[in-house]
PDB file of C-alpha atoms in Angstrom:
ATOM      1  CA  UNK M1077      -2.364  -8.044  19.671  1.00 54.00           C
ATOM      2  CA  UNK M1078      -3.324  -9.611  16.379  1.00 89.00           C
ATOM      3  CA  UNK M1079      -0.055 -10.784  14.233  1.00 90.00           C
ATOM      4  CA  UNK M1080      -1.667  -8.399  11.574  1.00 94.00           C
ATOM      5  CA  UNK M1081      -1.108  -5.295  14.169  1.00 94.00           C
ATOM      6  CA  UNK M1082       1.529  -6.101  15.012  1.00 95.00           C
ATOM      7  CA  UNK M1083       3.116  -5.918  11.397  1.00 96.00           C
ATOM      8  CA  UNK M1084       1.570  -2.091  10.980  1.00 96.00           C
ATOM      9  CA  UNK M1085       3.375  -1.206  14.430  1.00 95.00           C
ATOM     10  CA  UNK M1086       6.614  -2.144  12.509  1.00 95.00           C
ATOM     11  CA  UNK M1087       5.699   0.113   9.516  1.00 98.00           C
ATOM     12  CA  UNK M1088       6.457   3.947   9.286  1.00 98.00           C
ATOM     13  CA  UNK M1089       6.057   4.481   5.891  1.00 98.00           C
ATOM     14  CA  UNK M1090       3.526   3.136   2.891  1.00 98.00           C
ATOM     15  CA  UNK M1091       3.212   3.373  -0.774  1.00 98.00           C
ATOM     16  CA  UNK M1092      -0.354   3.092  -1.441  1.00 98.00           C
ATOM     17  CA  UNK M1093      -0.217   2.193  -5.350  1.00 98.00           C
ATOM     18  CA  UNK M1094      -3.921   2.931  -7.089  1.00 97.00           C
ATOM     19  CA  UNK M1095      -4.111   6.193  -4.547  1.00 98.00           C
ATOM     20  CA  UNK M1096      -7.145   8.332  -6.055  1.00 97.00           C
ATOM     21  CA  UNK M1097      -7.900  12.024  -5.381  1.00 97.00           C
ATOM     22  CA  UNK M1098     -11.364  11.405  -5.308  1.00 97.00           C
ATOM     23  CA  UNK M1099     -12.726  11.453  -1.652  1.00 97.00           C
ATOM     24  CA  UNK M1100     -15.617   8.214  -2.124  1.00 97.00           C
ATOM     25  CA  UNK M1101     -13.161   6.335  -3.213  1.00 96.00           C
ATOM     26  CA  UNK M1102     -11.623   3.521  -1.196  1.00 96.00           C
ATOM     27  CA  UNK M1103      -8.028   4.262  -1.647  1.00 97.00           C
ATOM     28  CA  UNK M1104      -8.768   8.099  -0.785  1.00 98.00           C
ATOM     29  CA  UNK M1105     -10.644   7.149   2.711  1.00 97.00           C
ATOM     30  CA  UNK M1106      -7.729   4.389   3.642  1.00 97.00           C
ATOM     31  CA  UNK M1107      -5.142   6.993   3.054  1.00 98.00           C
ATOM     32  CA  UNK M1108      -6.584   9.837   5.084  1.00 98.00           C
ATOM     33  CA  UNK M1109      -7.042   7.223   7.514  1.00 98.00           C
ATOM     34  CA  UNK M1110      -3.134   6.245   7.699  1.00 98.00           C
ATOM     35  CA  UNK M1111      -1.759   9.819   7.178  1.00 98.00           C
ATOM     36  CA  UNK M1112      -4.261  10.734  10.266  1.00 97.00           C
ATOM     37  CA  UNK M1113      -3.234   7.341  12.013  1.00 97.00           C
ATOM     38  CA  UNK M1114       0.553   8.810  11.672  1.00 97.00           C
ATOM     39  CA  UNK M1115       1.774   6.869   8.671  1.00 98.00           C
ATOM     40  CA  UNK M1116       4.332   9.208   6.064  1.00 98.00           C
ATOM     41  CA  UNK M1117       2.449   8.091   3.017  1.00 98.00           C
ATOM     42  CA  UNK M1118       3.531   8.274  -0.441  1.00 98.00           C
ATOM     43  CA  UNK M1119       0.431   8.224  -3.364  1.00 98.00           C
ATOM     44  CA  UNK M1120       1.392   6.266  -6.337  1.00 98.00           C
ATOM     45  CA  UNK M1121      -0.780   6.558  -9.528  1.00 97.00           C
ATOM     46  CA  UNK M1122       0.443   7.410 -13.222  1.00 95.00           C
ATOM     47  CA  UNK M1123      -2.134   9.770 -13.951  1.00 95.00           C
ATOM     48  CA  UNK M1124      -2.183  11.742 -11.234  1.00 96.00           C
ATOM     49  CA  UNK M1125       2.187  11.763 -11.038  1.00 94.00           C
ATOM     50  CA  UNK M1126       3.122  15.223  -9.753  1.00 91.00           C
ATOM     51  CA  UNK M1127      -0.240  16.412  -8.187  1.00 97.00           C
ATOM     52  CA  UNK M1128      -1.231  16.131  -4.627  1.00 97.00           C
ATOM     53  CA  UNK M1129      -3.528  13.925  -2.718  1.00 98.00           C
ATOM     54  CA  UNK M1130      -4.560  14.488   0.825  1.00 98.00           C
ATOM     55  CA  UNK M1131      -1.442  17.465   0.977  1.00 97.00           C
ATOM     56  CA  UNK M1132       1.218  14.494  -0.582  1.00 97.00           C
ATOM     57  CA  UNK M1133       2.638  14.581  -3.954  1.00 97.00           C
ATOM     58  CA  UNK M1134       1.889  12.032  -6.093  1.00 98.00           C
ATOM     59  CA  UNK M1135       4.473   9.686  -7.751  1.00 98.00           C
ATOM     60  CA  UNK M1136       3.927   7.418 -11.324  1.00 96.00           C
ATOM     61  CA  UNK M1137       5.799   4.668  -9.850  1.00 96.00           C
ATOM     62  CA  UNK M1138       6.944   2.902  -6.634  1.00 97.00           C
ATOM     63  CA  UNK M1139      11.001   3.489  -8.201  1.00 95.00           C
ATOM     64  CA  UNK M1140      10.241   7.281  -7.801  1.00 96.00           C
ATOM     65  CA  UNK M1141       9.861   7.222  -4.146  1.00 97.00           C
ATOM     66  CA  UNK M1142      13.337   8.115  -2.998  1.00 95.00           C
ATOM     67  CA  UNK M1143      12.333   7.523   0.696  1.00 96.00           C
ATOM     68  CA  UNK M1144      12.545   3.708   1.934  1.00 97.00           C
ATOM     69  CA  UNK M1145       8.991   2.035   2.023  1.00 98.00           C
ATOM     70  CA  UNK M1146       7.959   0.105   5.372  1.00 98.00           C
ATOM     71  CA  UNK M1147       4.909  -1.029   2.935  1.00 98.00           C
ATOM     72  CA  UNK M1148       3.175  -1.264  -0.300  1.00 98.00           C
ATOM     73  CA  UNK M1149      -0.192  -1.177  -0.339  1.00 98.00           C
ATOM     74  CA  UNK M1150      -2.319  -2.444  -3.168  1.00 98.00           C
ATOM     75  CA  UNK M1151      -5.491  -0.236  -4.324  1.00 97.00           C
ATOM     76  CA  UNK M1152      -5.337  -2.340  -7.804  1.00 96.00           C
ATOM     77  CA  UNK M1153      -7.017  -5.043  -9.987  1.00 94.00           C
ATOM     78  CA  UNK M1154      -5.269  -8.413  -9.691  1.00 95.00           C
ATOM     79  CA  UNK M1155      -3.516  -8.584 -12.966  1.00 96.00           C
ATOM     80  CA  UNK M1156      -1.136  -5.308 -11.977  1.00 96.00           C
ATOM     81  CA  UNK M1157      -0.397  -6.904  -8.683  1.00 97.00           C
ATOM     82  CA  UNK M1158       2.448  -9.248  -9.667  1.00 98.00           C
ATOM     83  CA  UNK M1159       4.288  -6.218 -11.401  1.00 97.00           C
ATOM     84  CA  UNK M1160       3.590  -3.907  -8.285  1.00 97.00           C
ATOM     85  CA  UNK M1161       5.307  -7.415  -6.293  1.00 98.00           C
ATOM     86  CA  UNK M1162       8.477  -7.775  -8.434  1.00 98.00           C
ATOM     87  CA  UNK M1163       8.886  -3.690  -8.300  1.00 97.00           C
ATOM     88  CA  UNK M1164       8.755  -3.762  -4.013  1.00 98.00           C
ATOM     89  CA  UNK M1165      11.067  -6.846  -4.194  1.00 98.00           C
ATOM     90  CA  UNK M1166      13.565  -4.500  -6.167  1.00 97.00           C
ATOM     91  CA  UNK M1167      13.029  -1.691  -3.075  1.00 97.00           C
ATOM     92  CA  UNK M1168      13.550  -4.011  -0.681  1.00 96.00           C
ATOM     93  CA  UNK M1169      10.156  -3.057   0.876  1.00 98.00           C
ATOM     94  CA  UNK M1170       9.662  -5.435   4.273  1.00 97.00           C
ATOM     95  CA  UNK M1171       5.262  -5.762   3.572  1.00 98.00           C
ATOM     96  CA  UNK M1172       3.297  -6.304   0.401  1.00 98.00           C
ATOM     97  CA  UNK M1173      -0.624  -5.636   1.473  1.00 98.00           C
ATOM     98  CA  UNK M1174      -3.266  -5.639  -0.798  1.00 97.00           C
ATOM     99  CA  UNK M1175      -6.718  -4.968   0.101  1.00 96.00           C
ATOM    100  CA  UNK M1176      -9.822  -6.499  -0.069  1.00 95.00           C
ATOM    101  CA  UNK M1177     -11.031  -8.317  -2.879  1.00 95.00           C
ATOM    102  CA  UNK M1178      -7.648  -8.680  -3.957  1.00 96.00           C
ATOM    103  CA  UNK M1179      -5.814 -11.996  -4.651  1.00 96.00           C
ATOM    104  CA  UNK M1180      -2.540 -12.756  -6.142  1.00 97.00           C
ATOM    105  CA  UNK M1181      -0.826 -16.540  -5.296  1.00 97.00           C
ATOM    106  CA  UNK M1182       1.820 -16.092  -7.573  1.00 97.00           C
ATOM    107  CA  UNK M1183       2.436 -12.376  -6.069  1.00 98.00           C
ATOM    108  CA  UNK M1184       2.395 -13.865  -2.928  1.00 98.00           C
ATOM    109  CA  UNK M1185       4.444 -16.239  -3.294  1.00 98.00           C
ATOM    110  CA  UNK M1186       7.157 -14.381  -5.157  1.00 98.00           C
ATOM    111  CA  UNK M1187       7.377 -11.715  -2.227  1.00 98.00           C
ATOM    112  CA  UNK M1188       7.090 -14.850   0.158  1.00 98.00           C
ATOM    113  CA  UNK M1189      10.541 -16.536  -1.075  1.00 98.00           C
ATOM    114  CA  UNK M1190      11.936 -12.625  -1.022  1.00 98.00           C
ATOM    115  CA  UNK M1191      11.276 -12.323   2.259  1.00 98.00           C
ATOM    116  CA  UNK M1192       8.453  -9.520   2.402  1.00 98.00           C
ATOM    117  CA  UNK M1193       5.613 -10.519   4.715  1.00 97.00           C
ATOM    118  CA  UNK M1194       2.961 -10.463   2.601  1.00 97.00           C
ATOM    119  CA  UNK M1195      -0.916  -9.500   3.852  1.00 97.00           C
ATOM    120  CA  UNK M1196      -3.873 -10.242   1.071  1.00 97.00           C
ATOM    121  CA  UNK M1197      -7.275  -9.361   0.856  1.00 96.00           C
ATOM    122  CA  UNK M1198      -7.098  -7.087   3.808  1.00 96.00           C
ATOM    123  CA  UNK M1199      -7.823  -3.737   4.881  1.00 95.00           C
ATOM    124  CA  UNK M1200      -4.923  -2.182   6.981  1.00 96.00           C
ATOM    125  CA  UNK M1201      -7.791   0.763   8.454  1.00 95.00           C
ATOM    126  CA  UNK M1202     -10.191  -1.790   9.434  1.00 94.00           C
ATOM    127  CA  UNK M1203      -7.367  -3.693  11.578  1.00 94.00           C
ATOM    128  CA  UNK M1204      -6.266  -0.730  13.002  1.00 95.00           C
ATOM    129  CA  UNK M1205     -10.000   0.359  14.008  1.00 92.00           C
ATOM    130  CA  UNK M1206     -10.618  -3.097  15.920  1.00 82.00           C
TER     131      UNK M1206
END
């Protein structure tokens, strides 16, 4: 089992952060993919706060998720990711993941001295397809 599997396995939960209603979308597909996989997954985007995507309310913010988050996962460009970092430090969430394309070293290492494992520039569906 790759070490990247094996950090999902530990995960019941995810905050995907830059979750869009729109179905061609990335973020829409991935977290369709995770609710179906059996993740409990929270959307997070401001301008959709309060409406539903995929059957799952919507929250503005990662501090309005009451439940704990296993995961945050990073639908976003790079210059929101060290804010998105510093608020999952503040949670306590165990896994920062941010998808492909996106790169953050100082995000990275931030949630590294915090203790999060931290996953960049990868796709949590695709690992879970291989």
């Amino acid at each position: 089992m790759s070490y990247l599997k094996s950090i999902l396995d530990e995960v019941k939960t995810i905050a995907i952060v830059g979750a869009s209603p729109n179905s061609n979308r990335d973020s829409y597909k991935v977290m369709k993919f995770l609710i179906d996989y059996g993740f409990d997954v929270f959307p997070v985007n401001p301008t959709e706060a309060n409406n539903k995507i995929l059957g799952k309310k919507c929250f503005s913010s990662l501090s309005e998720i009451k439940q704990k988050i296993d995961m945050v996962d990073v639908f976003r460009a790079k210059k929101f990711v060290l804010d998105i970092t510093k608020q999952a430090i503040a949670l306590n969430v165990g896994v920062l993941w941010t998808q492909e394309g996106i790169l953050d070293e100082e995000s990275a290492k931030l949630a590294n001295n915090a203790g999060l494992k931290v996953v960049m520039d990868k796709c949590p569906k695709k690992i879970l397809e291989d």
